PDB file of C-alpha atoms in Angstrom:
ATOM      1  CA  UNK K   1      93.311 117.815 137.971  1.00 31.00           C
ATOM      2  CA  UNK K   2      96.589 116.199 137.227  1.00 37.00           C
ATOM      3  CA  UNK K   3      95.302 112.763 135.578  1.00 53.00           C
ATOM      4  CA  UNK K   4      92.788 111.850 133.172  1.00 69.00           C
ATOM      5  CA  UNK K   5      90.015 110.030 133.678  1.00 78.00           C
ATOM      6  CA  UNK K   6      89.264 106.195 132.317  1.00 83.00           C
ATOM      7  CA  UNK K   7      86.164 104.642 132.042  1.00 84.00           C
ATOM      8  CA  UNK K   8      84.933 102.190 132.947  1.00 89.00           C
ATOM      9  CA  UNK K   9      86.473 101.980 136.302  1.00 90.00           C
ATOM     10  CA  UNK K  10      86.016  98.309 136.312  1.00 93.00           C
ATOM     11  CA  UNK K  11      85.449  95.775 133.857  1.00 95.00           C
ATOM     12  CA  UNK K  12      83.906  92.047 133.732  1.00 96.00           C
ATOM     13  CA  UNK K  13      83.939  90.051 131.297  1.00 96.00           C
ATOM     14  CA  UNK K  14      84.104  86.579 129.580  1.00 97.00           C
ATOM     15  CA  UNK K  15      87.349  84.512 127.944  1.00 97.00           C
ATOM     16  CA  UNK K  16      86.804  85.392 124.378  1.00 97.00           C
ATOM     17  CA  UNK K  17      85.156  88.563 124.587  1.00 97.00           C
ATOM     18  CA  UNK K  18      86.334  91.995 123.417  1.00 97.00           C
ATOM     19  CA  UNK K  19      87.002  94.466 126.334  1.00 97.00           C
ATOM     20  CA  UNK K  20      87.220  98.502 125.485  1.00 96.00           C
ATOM     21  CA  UNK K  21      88.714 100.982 127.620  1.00 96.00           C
ATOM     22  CA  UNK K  22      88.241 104.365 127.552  1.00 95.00           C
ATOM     23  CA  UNK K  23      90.542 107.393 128.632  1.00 94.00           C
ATOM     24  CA  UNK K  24      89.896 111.353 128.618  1.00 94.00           C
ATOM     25  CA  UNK K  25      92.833 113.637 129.138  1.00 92.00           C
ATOM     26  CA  UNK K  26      92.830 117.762 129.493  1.00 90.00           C
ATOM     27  CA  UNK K  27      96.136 119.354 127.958  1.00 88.00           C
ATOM     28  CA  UNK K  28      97.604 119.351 124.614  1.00 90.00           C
ATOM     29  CA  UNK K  29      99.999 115.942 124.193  1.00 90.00           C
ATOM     30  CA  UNK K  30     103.045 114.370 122.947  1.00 89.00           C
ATOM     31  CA  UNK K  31     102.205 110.928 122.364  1.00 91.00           C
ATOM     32  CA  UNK K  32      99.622 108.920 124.612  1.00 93.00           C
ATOM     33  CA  UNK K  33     100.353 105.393 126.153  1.00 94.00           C
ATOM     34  CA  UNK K  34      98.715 102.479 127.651  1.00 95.00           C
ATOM     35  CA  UNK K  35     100.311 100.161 130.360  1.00 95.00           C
ATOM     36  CA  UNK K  36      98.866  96.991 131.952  1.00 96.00           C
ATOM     37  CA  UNK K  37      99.815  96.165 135.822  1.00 95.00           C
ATOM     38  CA  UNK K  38      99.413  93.476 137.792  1.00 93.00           C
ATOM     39  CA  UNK K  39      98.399  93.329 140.959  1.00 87.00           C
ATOM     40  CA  UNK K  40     101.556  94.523 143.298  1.00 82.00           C
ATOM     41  CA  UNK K  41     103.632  94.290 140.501  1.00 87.00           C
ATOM     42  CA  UNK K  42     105.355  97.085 138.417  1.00 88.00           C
ATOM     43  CA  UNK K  43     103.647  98.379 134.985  1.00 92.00           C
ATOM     44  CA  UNK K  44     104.025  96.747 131.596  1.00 91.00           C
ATOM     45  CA  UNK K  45     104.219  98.908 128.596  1.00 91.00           C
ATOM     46  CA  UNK K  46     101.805  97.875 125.812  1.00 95.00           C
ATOM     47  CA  UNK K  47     101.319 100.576 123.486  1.00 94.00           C
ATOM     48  CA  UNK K  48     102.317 104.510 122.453  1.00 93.00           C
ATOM     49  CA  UNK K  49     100.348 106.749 119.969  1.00 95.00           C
ATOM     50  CA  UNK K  50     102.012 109.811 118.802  1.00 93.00           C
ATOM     51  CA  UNK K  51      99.657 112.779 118.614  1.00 93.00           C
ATOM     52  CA  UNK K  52      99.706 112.783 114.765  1.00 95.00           C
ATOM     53  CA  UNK K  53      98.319 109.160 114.856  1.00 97.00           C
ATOM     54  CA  UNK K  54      94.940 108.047 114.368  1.00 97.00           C
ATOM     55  CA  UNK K  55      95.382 104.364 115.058  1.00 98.00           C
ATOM     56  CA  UNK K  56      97.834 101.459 116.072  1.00 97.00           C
ATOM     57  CA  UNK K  57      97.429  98.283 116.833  1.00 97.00           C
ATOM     58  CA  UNK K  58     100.071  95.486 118.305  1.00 96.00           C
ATOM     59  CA  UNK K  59      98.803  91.930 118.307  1.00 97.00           C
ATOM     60  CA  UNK K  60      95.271  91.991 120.148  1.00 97.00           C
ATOM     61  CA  UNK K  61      95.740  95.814 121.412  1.00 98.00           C
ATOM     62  CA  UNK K  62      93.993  98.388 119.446  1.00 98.00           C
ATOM     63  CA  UNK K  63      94.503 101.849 120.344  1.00 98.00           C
ATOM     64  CA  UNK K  64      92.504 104.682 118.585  1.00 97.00           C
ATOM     65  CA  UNK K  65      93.515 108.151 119.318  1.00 97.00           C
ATOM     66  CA  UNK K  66      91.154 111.632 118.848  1.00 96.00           C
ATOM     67  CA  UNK K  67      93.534 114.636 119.499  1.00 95.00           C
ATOM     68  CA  UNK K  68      89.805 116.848 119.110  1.00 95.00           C
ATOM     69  CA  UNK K  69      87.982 115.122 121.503  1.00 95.00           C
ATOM     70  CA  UNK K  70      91.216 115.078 123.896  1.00 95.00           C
ATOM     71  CA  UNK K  71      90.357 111.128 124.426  1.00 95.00           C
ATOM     72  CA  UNK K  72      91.468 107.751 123.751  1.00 96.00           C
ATOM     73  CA  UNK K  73      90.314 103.663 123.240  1.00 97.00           C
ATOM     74  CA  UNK K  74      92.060 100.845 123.909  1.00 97.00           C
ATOM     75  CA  UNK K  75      90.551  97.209 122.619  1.00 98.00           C
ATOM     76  CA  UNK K  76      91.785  93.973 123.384  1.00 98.00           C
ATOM     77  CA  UNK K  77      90.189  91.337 121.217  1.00 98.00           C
ATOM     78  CA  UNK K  78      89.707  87.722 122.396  1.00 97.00           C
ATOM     79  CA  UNK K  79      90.307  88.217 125.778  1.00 97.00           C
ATOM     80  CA  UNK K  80      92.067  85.786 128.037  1.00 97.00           C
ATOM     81  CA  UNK K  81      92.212  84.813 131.638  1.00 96.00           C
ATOM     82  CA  UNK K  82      95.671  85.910 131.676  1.00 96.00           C
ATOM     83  CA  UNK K  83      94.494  89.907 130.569  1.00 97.00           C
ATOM     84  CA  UNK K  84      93.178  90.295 134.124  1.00 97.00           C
ATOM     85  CA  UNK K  85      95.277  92.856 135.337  1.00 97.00           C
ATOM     86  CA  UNK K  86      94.496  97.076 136.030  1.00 95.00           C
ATOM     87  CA  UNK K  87      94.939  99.004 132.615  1.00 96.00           C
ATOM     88  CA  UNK K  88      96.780 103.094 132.713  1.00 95.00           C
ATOM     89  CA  UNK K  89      96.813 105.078 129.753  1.00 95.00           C
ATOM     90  CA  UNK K  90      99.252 108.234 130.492  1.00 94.00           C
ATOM     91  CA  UNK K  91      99.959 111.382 128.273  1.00 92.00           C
ATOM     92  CA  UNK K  92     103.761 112.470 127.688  1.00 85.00           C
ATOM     93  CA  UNK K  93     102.071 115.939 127.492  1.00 79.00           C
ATOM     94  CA  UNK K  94     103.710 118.967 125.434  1.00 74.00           C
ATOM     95  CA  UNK K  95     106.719 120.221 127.085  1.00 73.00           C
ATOM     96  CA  UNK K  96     106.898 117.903 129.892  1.00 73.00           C
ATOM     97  CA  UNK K  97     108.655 114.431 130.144  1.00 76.00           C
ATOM     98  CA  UNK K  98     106.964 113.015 132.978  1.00 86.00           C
ATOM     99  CA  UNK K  99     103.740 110.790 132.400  1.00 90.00           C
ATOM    100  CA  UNK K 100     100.330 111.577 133.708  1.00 91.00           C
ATOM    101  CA  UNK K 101      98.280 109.122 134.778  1.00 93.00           C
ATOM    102  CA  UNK K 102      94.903 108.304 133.969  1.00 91.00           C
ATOM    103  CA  UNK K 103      92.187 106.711 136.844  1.00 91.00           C
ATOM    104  CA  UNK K 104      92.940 103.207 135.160  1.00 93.00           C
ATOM    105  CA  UNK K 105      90.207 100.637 134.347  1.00 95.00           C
ATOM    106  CA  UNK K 106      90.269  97.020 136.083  1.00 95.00           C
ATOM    107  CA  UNK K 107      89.434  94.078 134.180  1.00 97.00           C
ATOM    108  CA  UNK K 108      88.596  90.907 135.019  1.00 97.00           C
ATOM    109  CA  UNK K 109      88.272  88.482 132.275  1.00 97.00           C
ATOM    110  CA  UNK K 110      86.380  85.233 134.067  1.00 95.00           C
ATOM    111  CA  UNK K 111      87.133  81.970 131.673  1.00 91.00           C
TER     112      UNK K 111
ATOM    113  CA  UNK H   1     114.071  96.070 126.078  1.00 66.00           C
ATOM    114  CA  UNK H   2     115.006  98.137 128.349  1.00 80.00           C
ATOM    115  CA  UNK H   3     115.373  97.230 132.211  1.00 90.00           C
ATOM    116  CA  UNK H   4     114.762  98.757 134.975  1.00 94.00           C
ATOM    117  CA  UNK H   5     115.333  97.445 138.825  1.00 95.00           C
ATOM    118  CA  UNK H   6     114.358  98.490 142.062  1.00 97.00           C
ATOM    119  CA  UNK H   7     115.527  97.624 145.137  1.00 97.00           C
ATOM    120  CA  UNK H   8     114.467  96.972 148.477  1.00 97.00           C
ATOM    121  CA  UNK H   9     111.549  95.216 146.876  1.00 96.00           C
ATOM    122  CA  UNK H  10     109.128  95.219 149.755  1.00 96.00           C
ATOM    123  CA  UNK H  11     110.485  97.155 153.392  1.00 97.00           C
ATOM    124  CA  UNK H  12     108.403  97.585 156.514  1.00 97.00           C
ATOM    125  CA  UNK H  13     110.058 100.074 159.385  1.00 96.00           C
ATOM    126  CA  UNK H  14     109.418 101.686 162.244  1.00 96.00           C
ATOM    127  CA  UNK H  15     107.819 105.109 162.649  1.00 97.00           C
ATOM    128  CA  UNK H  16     110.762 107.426 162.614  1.00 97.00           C
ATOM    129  CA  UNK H  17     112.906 105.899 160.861  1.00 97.00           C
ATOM    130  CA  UNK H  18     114.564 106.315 156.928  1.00 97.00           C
ATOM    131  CA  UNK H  19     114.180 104.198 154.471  1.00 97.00           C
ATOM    132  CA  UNK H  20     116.131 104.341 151.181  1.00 98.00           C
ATOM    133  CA  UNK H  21     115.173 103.164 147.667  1.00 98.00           C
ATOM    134  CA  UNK H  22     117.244 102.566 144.339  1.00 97.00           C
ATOM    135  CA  UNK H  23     116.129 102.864 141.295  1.00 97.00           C
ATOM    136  CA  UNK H  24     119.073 101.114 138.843  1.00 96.00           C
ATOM    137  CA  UNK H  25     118.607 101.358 134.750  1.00 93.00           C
ATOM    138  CA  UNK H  26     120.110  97.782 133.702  1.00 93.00           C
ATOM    139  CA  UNK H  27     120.945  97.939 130.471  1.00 88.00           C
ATOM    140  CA  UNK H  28     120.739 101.893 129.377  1.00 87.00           C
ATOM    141  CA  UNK H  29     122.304 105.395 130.761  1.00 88.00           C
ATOM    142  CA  UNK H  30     119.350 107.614 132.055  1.00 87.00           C
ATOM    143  CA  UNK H  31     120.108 111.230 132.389  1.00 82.00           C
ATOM    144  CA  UNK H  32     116.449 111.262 133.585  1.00 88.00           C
ATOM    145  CA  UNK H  33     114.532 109.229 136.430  1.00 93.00           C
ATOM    146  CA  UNK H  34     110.892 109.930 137.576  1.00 94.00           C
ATOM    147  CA  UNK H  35     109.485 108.554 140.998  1.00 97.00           C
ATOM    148  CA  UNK H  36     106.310 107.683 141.294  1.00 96.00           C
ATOM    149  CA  UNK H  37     103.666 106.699 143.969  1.00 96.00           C
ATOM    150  CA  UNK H  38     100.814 104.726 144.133  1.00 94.00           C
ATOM    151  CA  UNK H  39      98.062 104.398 146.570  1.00 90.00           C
ATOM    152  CA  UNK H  40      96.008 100.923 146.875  1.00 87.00           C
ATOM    153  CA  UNK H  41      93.450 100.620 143.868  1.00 85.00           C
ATOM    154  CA  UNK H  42      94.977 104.001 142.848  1.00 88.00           C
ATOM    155  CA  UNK H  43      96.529 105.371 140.084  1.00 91.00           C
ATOM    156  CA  UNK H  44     100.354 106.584 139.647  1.00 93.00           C
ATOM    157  CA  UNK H  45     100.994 110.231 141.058  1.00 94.00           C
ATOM    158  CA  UNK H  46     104.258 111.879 140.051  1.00 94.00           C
ATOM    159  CA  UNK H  47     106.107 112.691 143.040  1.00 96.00           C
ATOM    160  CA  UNK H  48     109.312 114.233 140.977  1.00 95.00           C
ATOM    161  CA  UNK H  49     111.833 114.189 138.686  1.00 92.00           C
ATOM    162  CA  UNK H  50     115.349 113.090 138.601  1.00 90.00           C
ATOM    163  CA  UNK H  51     117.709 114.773 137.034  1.00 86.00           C
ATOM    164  CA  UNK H  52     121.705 113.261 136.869  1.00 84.00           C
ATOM    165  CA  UNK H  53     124.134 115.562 138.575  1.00 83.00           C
ATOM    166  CA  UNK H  54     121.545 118.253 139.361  1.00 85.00           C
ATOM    167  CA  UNK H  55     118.483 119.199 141.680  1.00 89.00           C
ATOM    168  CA  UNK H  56     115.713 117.020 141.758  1.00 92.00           C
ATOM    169  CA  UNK H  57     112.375 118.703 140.654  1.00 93.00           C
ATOM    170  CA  UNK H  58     109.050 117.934 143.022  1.00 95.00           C
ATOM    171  CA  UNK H  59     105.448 118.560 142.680  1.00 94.00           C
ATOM    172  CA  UNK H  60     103.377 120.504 144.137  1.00 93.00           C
ATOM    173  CA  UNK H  61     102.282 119.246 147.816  1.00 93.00           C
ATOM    174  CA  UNK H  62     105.947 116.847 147.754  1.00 95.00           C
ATOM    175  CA  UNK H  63     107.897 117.560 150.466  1.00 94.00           C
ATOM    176  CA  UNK H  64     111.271 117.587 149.431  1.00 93.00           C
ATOM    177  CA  UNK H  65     112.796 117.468 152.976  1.00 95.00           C
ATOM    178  CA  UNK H  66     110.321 114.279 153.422  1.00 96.00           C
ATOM    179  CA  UNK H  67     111.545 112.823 150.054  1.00 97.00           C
ATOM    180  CA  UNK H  68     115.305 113.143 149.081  1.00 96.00           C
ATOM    181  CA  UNK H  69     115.964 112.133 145.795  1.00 95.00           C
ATOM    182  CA  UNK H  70     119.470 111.417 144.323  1.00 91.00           C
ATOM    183  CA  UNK H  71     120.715 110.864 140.848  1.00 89.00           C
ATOM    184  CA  UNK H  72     124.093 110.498 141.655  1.00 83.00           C
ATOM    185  CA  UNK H  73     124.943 108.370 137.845  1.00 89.00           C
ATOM    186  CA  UNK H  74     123.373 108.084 134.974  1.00 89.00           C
ATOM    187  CA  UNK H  75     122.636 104.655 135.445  1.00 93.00           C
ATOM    188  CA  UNK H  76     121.072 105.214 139.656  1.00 94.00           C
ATOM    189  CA  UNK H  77     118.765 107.059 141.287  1.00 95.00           C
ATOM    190  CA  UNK H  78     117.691 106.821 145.236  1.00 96.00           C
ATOM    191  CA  UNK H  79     114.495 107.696 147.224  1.00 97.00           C
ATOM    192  CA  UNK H  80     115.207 108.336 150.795  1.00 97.00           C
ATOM    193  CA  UNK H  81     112.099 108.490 152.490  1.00 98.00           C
ATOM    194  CA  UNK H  82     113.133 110.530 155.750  1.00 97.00           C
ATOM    195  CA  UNK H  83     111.310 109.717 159.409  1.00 96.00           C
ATOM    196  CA  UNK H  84     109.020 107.785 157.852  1.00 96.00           C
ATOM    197  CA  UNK H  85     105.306 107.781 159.541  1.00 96.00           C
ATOM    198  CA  UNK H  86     102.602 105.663 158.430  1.00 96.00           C
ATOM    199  CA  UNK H  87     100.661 107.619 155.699  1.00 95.00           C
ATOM    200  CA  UNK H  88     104.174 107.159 154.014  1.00 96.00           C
ATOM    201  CA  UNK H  89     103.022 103.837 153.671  1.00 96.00           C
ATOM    202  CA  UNK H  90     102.654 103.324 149.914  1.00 96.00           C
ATOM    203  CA  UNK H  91     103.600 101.600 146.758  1.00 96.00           C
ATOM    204  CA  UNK H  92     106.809 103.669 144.804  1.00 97.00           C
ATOM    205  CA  UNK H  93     107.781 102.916 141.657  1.00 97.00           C
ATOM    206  CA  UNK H  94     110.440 104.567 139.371  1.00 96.00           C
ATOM    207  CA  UNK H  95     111.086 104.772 135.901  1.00 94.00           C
ATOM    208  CA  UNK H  96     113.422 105.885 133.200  1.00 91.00           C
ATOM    209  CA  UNK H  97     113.757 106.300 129.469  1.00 81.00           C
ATOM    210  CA  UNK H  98     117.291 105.783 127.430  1.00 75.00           C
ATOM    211  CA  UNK H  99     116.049 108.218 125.107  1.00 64.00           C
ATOM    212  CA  UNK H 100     116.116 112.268 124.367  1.00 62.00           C
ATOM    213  CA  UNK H 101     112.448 113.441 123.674  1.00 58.00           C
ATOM    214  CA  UNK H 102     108.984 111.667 124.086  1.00 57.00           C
ATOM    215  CA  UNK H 103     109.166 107.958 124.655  1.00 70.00           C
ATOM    216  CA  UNK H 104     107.769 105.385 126.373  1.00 75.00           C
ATOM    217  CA  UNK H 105     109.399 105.174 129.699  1.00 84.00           C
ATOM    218  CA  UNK H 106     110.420 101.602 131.471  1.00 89.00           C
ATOM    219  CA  UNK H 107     108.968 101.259 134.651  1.00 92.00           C
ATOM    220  CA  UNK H 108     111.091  99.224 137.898  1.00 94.00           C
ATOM    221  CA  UNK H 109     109.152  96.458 139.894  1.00 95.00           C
ATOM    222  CA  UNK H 110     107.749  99.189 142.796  1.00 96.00           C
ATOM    223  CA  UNK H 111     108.671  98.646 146.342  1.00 97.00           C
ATOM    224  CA  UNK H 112     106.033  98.645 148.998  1.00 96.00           C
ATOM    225  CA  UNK H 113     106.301 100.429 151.715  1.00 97.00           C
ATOM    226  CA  UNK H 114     104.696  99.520 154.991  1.00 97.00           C
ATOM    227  CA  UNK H 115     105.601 102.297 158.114  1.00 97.00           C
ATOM    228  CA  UNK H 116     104.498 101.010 161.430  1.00 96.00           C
TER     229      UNK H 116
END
């Protein structure tokens, strides 16, 4: 299969709450990102973890990254209304420049 | 950052007919473009890769007679979507990186296609 998977598909919660996404991916990787995309609209880039790192965080993003287990986290703390939107994480794998997609998770964040 | 535009934003045609796409980088030269496509509730499927002054590179089950691709500068790239039917109907985005190597790429607005 080209993409990885994310989990959960689909995500509900409340203003204020944390919300974790998960992503999987099979081949051996360059760096790792995660982009946010509205609905219709283009996609946002919010975060990229180089293979060698372990963890990164940008204002409420935290990403984790675990080259073993081939799989990746994504946490955004204190949710808002406004974080509603479908999350991708994509691989720059080894040797190719193109992304691969993950399944994406959407999340709804009710406030 | 880093800019990229896409134009027609939204097109709807008739069955049979070609539709083109551009794919500009703004602000940055981009020796390489990638096109992607995206089904409804889907995610992003690489359709190919754009290379300035040289051959395009598809996957696997693209039809490259279907789906001419262009990179005629380093700063444009164009999707011609050729006799368009409706399964072409679909959501394409591009995007392109300024730099050599592994780095995040900047993505263009998409343009929806709708094929009657």
């Amino acid at each position: 299969s080209q993409q990885g998977e994310e989990d959960p598909q689909a995500l509900s919660i409340q203003e204020g709450e944390n919300a974790t996404m998960n992503c999987s991916y099979k081949t051996s990787i360059n760096n790792l990102q995660w982009y946010r995309q509205n609905s219709g609209r283009g996609l946002v880039h919010l975060i990229l973890i180089r293979s060698n790192e372990r963890e990164k965080h940008s204002g409420r993003l935290r990403v984790t990254l675990d080259t073993s287990k081939k799989s990746s986290s994504l946490l955004i703390t204190a949710s808002r209304a406004a974080d509603t939107a479908s999350y991708f994480c994509a691989t720059a794998n080894t040797g190719r420049r193109a992304l691969t997609f993950g399944s994406g998770t959407r999340l709804q964040v009710q406030p | 950052g880093a800019v990229v535009s896409q134009h027609p934003s939204r097109v709807i045609c008739k069955s049979g007919t070609s539709v083109k796409i551009e794919c500009r980088s703004l602000d940055f030269q981009a020796t390489t473009m990638f096109w992607y496509r995206q089904f409804p509730k889907k995610s992003l499927m690489l359709m190919a890769t754009s290379n300035e002054g040289s051959k395009a590179t598809y996957e696997q089950g693209v039809e490259k007679d279907k789906f001419l691709i262009n990179h005629a500068s380093l700063t444009l790239s164009t999707l011609t979507v050729t006799s368009a039917h409706p399964e072409d109907s679909s959501f394409y985005i591009c995007s392109a990186t300024p730099l050599a190597g592994y780095n995040e790429q900047f993505f263009g607005p998409g343009t929806r296609l709708t094929v009657l």
